[in-house]
PDB file of C-alpha atoms in Angstrom:
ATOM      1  CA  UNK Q1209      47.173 128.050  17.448  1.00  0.00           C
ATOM      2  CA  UNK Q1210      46.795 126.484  14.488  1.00  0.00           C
ATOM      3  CA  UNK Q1211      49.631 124.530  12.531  1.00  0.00           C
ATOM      4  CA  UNK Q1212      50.636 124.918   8.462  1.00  0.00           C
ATOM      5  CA  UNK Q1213      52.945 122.158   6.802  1.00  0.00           C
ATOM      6  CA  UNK Q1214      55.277 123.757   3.848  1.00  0.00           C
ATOM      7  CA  UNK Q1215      56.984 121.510   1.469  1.00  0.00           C
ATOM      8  CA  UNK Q1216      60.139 123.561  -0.083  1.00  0.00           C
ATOM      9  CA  UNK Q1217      60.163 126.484   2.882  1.00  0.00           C
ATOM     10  CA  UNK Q1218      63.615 126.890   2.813  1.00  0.00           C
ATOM     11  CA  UNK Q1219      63.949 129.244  -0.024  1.00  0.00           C
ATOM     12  CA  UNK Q1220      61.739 131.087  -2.731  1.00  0.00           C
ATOM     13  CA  UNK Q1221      58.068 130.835  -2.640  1.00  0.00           C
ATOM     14  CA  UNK Q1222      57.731 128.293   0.872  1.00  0.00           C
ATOM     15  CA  UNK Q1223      60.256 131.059   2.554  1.00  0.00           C
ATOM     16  CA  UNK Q1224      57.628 133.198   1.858  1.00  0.00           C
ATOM     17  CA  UNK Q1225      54.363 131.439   3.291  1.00  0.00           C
ATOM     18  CA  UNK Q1226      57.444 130.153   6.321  1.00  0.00           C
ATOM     19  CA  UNK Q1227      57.394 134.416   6.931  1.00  0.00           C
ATOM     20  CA  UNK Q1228      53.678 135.155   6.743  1.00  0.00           C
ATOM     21  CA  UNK Q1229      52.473 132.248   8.397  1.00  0.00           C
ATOM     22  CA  UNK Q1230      54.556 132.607  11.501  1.00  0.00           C
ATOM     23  CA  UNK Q1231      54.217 136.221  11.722  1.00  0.00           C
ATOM     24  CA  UNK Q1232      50.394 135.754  11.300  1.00  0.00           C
ATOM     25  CA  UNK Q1233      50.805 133.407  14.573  1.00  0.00           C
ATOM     26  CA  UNK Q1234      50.578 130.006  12.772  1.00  0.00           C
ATOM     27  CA  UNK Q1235      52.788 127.019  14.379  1.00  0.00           C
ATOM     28  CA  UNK Q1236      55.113 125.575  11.294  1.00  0.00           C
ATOM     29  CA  UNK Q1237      56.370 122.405  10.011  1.00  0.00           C
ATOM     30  CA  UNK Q1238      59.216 123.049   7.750  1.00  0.00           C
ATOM     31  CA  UNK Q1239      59.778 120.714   4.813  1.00  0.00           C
ATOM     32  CA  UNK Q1240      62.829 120.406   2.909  1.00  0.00           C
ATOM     33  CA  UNK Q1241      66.006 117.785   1.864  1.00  0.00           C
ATOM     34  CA  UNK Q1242      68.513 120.181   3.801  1.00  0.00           C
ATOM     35  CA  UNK Q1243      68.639 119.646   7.734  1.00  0.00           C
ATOM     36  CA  UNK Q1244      71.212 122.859   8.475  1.00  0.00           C
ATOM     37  CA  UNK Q1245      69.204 125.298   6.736  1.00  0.00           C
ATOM     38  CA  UNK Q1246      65.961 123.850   8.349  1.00  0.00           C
ATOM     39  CA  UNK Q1247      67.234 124.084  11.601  1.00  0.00           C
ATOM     40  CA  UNK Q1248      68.356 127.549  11.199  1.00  0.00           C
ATOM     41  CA  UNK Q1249      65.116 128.444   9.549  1.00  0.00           C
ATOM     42  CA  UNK Q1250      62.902 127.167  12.358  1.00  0.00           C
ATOM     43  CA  UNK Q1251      65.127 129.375  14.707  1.00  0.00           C
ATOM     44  CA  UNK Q1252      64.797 132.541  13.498  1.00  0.00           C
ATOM     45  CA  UNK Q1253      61.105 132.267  12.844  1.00  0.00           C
ATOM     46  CA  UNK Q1254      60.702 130.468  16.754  1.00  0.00           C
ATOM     47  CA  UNK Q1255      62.873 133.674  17.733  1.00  0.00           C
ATOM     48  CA  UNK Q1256      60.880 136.265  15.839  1.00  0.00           C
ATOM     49  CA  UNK Q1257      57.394 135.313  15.998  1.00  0.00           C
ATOM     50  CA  UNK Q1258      57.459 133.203  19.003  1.00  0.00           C
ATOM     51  CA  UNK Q1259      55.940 130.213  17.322  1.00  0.00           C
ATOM     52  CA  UNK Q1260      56.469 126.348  16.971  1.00  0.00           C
ATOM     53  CA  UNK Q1261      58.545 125.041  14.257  1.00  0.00           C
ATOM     54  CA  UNK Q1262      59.410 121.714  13.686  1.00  0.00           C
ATOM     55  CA  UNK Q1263      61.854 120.401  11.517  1.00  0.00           C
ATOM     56  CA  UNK Q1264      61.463 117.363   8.758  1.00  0.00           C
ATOM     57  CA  UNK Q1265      64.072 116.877   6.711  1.00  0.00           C
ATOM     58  CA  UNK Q1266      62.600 114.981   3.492  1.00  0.00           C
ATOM     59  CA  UNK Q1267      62.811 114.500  -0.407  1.00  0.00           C
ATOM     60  CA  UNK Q1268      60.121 114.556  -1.866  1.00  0.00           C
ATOM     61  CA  UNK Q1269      61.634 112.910  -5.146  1.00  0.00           C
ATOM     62  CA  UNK Q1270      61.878 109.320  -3.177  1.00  0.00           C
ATOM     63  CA  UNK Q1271      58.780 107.840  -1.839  1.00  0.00           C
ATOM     64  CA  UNK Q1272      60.666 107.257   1.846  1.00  0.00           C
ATOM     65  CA  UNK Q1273      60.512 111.342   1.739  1.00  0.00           C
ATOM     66  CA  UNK Q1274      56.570 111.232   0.455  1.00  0.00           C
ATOM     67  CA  UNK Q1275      55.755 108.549   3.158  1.00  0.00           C
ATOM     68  CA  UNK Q1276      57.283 110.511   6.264  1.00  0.00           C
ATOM     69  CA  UNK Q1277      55.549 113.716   5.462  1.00  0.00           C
ATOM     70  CA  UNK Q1278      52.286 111.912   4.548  1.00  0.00           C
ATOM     71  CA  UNK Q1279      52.790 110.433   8.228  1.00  0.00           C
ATOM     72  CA  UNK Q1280      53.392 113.636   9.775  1.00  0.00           C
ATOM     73  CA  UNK Q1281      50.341 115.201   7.360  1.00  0.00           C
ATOM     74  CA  UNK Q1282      48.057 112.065   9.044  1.00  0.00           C
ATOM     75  CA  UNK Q1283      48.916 112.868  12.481  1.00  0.00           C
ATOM     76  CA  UNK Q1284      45.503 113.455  14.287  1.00  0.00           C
ATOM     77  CA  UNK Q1285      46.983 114.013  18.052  1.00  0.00           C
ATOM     78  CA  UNK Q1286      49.512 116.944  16.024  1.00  0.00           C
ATOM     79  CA  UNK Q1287      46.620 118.021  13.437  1.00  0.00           C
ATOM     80  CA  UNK Q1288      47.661 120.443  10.461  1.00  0.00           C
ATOM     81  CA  UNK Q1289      45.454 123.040   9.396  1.00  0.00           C
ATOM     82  CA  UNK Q1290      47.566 124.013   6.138  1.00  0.00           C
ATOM     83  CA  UNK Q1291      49.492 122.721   3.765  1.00  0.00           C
ATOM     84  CA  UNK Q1292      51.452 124.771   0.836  1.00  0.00           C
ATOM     85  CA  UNK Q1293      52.632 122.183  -1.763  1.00  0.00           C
ATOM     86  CA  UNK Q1294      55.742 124.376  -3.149  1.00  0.00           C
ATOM     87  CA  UNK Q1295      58.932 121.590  -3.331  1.00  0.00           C
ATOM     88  CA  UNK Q1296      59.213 121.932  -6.553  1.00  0.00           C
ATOM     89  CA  UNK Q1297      62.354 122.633  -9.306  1.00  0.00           C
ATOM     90  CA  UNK Q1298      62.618 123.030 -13.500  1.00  0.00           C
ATOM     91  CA  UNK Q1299      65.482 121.133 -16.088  1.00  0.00           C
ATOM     92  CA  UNK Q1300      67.177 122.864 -18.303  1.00  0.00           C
ATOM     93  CA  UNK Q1301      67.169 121.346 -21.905  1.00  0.00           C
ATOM     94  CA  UNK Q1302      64.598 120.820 -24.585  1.00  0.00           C
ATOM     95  CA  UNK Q1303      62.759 117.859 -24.792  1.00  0.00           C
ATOM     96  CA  UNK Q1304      64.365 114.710 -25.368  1.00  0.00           C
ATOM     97  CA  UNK Q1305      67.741 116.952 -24.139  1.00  0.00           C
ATOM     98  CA  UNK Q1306      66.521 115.986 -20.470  1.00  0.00           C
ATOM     99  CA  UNK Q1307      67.495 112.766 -19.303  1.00  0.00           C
ATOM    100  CA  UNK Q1308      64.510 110.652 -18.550  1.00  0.00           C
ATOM    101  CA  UNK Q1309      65.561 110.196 -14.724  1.00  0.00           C
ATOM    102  CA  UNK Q1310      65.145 113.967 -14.707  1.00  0.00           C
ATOM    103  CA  UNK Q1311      61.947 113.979 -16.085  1.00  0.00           C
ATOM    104  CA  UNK Q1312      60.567 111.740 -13.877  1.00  0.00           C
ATOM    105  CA  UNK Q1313      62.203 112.946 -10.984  1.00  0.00           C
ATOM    106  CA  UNK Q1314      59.994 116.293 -11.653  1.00  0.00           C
ATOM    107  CA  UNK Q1315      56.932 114.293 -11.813  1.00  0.00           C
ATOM    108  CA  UNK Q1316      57.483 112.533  -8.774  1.00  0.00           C
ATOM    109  CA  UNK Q1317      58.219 115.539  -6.685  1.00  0.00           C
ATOM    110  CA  UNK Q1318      55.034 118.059  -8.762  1.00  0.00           C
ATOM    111  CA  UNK Q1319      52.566 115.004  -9.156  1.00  0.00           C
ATOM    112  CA  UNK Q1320      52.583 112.127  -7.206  1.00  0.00           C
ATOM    113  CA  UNK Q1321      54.059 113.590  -4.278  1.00  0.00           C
ATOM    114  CA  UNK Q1322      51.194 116.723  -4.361  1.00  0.00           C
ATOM    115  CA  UNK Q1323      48.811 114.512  -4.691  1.00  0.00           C
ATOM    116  CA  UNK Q1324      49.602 111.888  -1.618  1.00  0.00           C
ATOM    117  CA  UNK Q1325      50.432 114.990   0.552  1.00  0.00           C
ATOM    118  CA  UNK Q1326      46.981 116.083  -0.196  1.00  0.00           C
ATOM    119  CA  UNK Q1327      45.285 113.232   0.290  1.00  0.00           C
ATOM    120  CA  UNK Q1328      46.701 112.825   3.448  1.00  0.00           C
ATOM    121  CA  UNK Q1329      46.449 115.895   4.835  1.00  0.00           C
ATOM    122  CA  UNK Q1330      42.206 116.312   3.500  1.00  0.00           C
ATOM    123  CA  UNK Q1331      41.414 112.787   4.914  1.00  0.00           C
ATOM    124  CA  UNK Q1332      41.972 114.580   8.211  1.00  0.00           C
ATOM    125  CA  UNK Q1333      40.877 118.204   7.718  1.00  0.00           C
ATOM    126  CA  UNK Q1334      37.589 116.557   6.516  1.00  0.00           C
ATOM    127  CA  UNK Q1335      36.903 114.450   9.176  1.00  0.00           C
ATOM    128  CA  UNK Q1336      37.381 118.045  11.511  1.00  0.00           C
ATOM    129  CA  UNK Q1337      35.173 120.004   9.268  1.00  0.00           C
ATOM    130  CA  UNK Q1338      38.469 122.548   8.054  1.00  0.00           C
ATOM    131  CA  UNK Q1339      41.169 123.176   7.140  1.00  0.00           C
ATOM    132  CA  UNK Q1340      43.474 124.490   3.576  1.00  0.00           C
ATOM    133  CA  UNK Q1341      45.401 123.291   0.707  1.00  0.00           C
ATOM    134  CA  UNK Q1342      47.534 125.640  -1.618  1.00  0.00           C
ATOM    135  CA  UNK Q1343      49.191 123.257  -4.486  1.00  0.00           C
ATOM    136  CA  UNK Q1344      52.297 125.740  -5.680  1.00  0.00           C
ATOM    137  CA  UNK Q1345      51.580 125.233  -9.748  1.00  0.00           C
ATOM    138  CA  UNK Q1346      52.711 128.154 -12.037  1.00  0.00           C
ATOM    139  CA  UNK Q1347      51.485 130.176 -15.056  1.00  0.00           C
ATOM    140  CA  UNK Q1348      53.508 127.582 -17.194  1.00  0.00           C
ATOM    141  CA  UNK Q1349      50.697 125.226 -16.817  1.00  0.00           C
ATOM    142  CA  UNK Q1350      48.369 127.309 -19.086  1.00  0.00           C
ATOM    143  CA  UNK Q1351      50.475 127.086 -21.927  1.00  0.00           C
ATOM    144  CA  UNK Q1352      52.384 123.920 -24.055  1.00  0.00           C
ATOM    145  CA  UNK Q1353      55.425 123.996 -23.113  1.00  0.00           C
ATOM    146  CA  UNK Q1354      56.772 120.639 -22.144  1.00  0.00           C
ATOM    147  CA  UNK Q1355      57.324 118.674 -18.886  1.00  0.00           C
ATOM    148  CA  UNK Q1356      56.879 121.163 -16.826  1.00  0.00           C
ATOM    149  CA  UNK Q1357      54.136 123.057 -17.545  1.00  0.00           C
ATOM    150  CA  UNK Q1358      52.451 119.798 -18.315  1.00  0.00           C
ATOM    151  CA  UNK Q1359      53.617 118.915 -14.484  1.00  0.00           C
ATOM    152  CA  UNK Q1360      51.589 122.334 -13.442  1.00  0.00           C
ATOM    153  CA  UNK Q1361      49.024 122.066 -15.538  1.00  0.00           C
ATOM    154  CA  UNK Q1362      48.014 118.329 -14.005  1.00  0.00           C
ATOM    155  CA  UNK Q1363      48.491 120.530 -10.350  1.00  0.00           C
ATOM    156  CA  UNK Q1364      46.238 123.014 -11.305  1.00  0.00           C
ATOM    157  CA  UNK Q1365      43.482 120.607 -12.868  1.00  0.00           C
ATOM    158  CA  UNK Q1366      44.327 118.196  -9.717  1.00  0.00           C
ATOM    159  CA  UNK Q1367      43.292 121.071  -7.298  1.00  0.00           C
ATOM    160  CA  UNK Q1368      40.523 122.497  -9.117  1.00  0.00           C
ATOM    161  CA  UNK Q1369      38.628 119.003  -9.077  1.00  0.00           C
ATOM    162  CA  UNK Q1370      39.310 117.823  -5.954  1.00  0.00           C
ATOM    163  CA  UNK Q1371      38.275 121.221  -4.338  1.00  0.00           C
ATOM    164  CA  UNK Q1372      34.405 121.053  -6.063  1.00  0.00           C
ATOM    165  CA  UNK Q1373      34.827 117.065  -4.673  1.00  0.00           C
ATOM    166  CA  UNK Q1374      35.586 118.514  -1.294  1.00  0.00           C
ATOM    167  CA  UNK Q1375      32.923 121.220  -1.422  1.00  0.00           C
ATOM    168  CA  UNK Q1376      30.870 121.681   1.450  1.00  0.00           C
ATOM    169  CA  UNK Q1377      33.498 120.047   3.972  1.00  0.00           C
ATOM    170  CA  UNK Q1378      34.774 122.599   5.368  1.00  0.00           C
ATOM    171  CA  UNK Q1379      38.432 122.264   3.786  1.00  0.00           C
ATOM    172  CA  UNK Q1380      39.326 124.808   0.773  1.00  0.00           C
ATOM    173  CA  UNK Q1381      42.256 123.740  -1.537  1.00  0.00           C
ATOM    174  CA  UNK Q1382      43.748 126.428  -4.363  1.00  0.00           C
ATOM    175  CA  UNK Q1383      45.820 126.000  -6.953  1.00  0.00           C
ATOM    176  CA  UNK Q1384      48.954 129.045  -7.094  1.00  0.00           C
ATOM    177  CA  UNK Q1385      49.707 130.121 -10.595  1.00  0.00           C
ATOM    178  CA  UNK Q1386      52.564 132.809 -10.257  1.00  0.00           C
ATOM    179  CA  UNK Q1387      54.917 133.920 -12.803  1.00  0.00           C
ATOM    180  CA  UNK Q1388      58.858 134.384 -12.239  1.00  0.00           C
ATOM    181  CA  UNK Q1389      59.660 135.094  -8.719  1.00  0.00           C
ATOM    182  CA  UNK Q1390      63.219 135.905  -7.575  1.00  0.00           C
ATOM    183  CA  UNK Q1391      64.146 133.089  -6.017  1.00  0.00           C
ATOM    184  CA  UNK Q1392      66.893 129.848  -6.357  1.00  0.00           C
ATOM    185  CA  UNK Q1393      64.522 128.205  -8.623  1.00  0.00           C
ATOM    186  CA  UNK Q1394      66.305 129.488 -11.780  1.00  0.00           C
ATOM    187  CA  UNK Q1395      70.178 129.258 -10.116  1.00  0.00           C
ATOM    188  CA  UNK Q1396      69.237 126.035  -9.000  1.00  0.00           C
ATOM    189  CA  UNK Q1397      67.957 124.801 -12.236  1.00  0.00           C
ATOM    190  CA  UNK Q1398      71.523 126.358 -14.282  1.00  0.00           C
ATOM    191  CA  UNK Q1399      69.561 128.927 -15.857  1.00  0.00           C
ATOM    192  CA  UNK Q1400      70.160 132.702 -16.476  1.00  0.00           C
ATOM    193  CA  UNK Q1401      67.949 135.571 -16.029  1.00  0.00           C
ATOM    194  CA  UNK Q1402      69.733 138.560 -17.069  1.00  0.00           C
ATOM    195  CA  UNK Q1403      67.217 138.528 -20.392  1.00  0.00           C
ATOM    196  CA  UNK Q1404      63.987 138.337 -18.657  1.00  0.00           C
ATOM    197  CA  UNK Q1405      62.523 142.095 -18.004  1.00  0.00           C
ATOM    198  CA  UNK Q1406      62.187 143.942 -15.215  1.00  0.00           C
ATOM    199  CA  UNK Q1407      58.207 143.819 -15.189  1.00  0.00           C
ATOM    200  CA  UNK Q1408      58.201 139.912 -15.011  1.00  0.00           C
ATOM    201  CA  UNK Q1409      59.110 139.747 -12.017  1.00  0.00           C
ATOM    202  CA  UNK Q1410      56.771 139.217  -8.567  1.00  0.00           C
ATOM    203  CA  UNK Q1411      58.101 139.538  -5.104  1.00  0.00           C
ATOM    204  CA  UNK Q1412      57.185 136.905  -3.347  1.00  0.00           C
ATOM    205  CA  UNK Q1413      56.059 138.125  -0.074  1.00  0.00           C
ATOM    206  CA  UNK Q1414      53.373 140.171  -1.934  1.00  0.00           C
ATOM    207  CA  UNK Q1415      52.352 136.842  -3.903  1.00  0.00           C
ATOM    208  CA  UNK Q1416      52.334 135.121  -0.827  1.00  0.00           C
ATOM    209  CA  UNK Q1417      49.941 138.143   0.990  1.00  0.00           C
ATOM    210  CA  UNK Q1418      47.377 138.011  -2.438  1.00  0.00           C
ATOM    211  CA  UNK Q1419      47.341 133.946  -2.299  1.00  0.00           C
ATOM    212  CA  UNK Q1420      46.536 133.458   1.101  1.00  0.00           C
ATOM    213  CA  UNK Q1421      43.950 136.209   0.485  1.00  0.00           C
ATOM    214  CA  UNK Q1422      42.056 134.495  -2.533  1.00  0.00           C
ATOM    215  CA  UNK Q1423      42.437 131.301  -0.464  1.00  0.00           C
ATOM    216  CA  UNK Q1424      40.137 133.206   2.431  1.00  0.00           C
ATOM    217  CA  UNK Q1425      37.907 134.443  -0.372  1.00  0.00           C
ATOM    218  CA  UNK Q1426      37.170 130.390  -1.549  1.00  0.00           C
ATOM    219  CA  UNK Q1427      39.212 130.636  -4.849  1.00  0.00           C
ATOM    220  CA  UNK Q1428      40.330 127.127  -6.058  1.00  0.00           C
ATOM    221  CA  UNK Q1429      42.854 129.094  -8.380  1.00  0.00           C
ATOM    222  CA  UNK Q1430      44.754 132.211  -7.610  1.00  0.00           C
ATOM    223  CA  UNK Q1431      47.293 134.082 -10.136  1.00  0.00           C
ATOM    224  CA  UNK Q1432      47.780 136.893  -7.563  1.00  0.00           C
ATOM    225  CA  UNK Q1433      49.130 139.910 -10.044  1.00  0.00           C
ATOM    226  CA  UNK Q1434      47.017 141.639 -12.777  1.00  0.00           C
ATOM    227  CA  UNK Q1435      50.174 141.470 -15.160  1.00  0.00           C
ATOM    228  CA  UNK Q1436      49.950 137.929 -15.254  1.00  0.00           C
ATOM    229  CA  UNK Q1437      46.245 137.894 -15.382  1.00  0.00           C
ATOM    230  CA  UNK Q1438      46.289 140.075 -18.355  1.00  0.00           C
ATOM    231  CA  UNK Q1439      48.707 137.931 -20.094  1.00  0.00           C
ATOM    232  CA  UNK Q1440      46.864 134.468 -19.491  1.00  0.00           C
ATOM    233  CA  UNK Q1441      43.634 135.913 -20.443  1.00  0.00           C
ATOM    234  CA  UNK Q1442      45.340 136.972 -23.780  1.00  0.00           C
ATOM    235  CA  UNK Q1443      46.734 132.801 -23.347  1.00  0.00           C
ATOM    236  CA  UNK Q1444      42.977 132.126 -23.713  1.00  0.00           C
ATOM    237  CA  UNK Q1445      41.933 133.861 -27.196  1.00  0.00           C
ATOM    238  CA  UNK Q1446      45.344 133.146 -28.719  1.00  0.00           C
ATOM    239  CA  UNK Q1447      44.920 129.933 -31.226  1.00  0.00           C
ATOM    240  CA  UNK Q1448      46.843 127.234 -29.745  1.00  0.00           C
ATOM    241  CA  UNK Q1449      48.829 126.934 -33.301  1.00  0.00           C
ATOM    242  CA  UNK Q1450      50.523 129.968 -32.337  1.00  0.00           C
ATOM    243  CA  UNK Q1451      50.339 130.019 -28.943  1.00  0.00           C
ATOM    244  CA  UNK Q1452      52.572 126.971 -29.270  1.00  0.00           C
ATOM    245  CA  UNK Q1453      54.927 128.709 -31.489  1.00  0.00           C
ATOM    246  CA  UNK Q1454      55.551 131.045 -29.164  1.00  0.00           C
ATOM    247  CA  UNK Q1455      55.502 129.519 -25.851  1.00  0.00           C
ATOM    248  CA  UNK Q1456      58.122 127.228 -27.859  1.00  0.00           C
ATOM    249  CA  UNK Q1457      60.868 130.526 -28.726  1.00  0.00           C
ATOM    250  CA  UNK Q1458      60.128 131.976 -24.887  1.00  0.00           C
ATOM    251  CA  UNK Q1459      60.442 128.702 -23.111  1.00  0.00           C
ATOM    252  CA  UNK Q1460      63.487 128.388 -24.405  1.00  0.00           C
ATOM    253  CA  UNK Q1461      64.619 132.257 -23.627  1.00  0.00           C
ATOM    254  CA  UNK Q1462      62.525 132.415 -20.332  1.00  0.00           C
ATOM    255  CA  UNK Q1463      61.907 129.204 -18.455  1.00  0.00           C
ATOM    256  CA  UNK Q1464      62.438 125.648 -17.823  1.00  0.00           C
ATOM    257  CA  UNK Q1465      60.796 122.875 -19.934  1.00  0.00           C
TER     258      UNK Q1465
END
């Protein structure tokens, strides 16, 4: 059986690959700064699907959190075949409104801590000749809209690179561009969703069955819904004068900056 690592699987999007993964047969480790809601994750999923799932409670926000998942990720007796980079979270405020310990908080957990985890984890998955990488960016990063889709975008170009560096080896690594997906992220974050429509919206099971999909097919980026495809291929003839315009008046409606 083979073993995938998920950073964030207690909620949203890494519930999601926690759900498929097991019931696909995959041994888990679940990554995540709560210990109770770990522990009761692993349970139900080692109840359900009859699979492995170990615990390891971490914040990825602190390098002490980084460090004992790049440990764990650069285990070769416990090898991991998979890892979703998904811990992630949005602030609430314009620029400058953000306090700069918040800003660089969400660099530390989209950034640095993506690409460590990755490192470690491909160092190994090379050396074995396989092995998978999905880096949890978002549609934000294809348009200016402050930190965080600047965060994203550096995911997306991060993944995209190192996958044609890594070409050849065996291991596949995809950057996940989704749009808004009911989950805590927006609660979490203070922000309110009653104005964003209906059609926005993915489910995130179904995102999580078309990524793991275009990760089989060799994609090194997936935004797995046509809606959203339509839109950022509209993002790509759009002048960037207006496009910033306007991904200035919806950030601000829609989405975290």
């Amino acid at each position: 059986m083979t073993t995938a690592l998920i950073t964030g699987s207690t909620a949203g999007i890494g519930a999601a690959f926690a759900r498929r993964l097991a019931a696909d047969g995959h041994n888990l480790v679940l990554v995540a700064r709560n210990t109770e809601r770990l522990g009761e994750q692993a349970t139900e999923l080692h109840d359900r699907h009859g699979i492995e799932a170990e615990v390891l409670t971490a914040d990825l926000a602190t390098d002490e959190g980084i460090e004992t998942v790049a440990a764990r990720l650069a285990d070769r007796k416990n090898p991991v075949d998979l890892l979703v980079n998904n811990a992630g979270f949005g602030n609430k405020g314009r620029y400058l409104e953000v306090p700069m310990a918040d800003e660089l908080k969400m660099l530390k957990v989209h950034c640095e801590a993506v690409l460590r985890l990755t490192s470690a984890a491909t160092e190994g998955m090379r050396e074995r000749g396989r092995g998978g990488v999905v880096n949890v960016a978002s549609v934000a990063a294809f348009v200016p809209r402050g930190t965080y889709g600047a965060s994203k975008a550096w995911v997306v170009q991060f993944t995209q690179g190192a996958a044609k560096d890594l070409a050849g080896t065996g291991v596949r690594l995809m950057a996940l561009a989704p749009g808004f997906v009911r989950t805590e992220f927006h609660e979490r974050a203070g922000m309110g969703t009653d104005n964003i429509p209906n059609w926005m919206w993915l489910d995130a099971d179904k995102l999580v069955a078309a990524a793991l999909a275009d990760l089989a097919r060799g994609k090194s980026l997936s935004i797995p819904d046509p809606r959203y495809k339509a839109l950022m291929g509209l993002v790509k003839i759009t002048p960037q004068a207006v496009l910033g315009g306007i991904t200035s008046k919806t950030g601000r409606k829609y989405g975290p900056q």
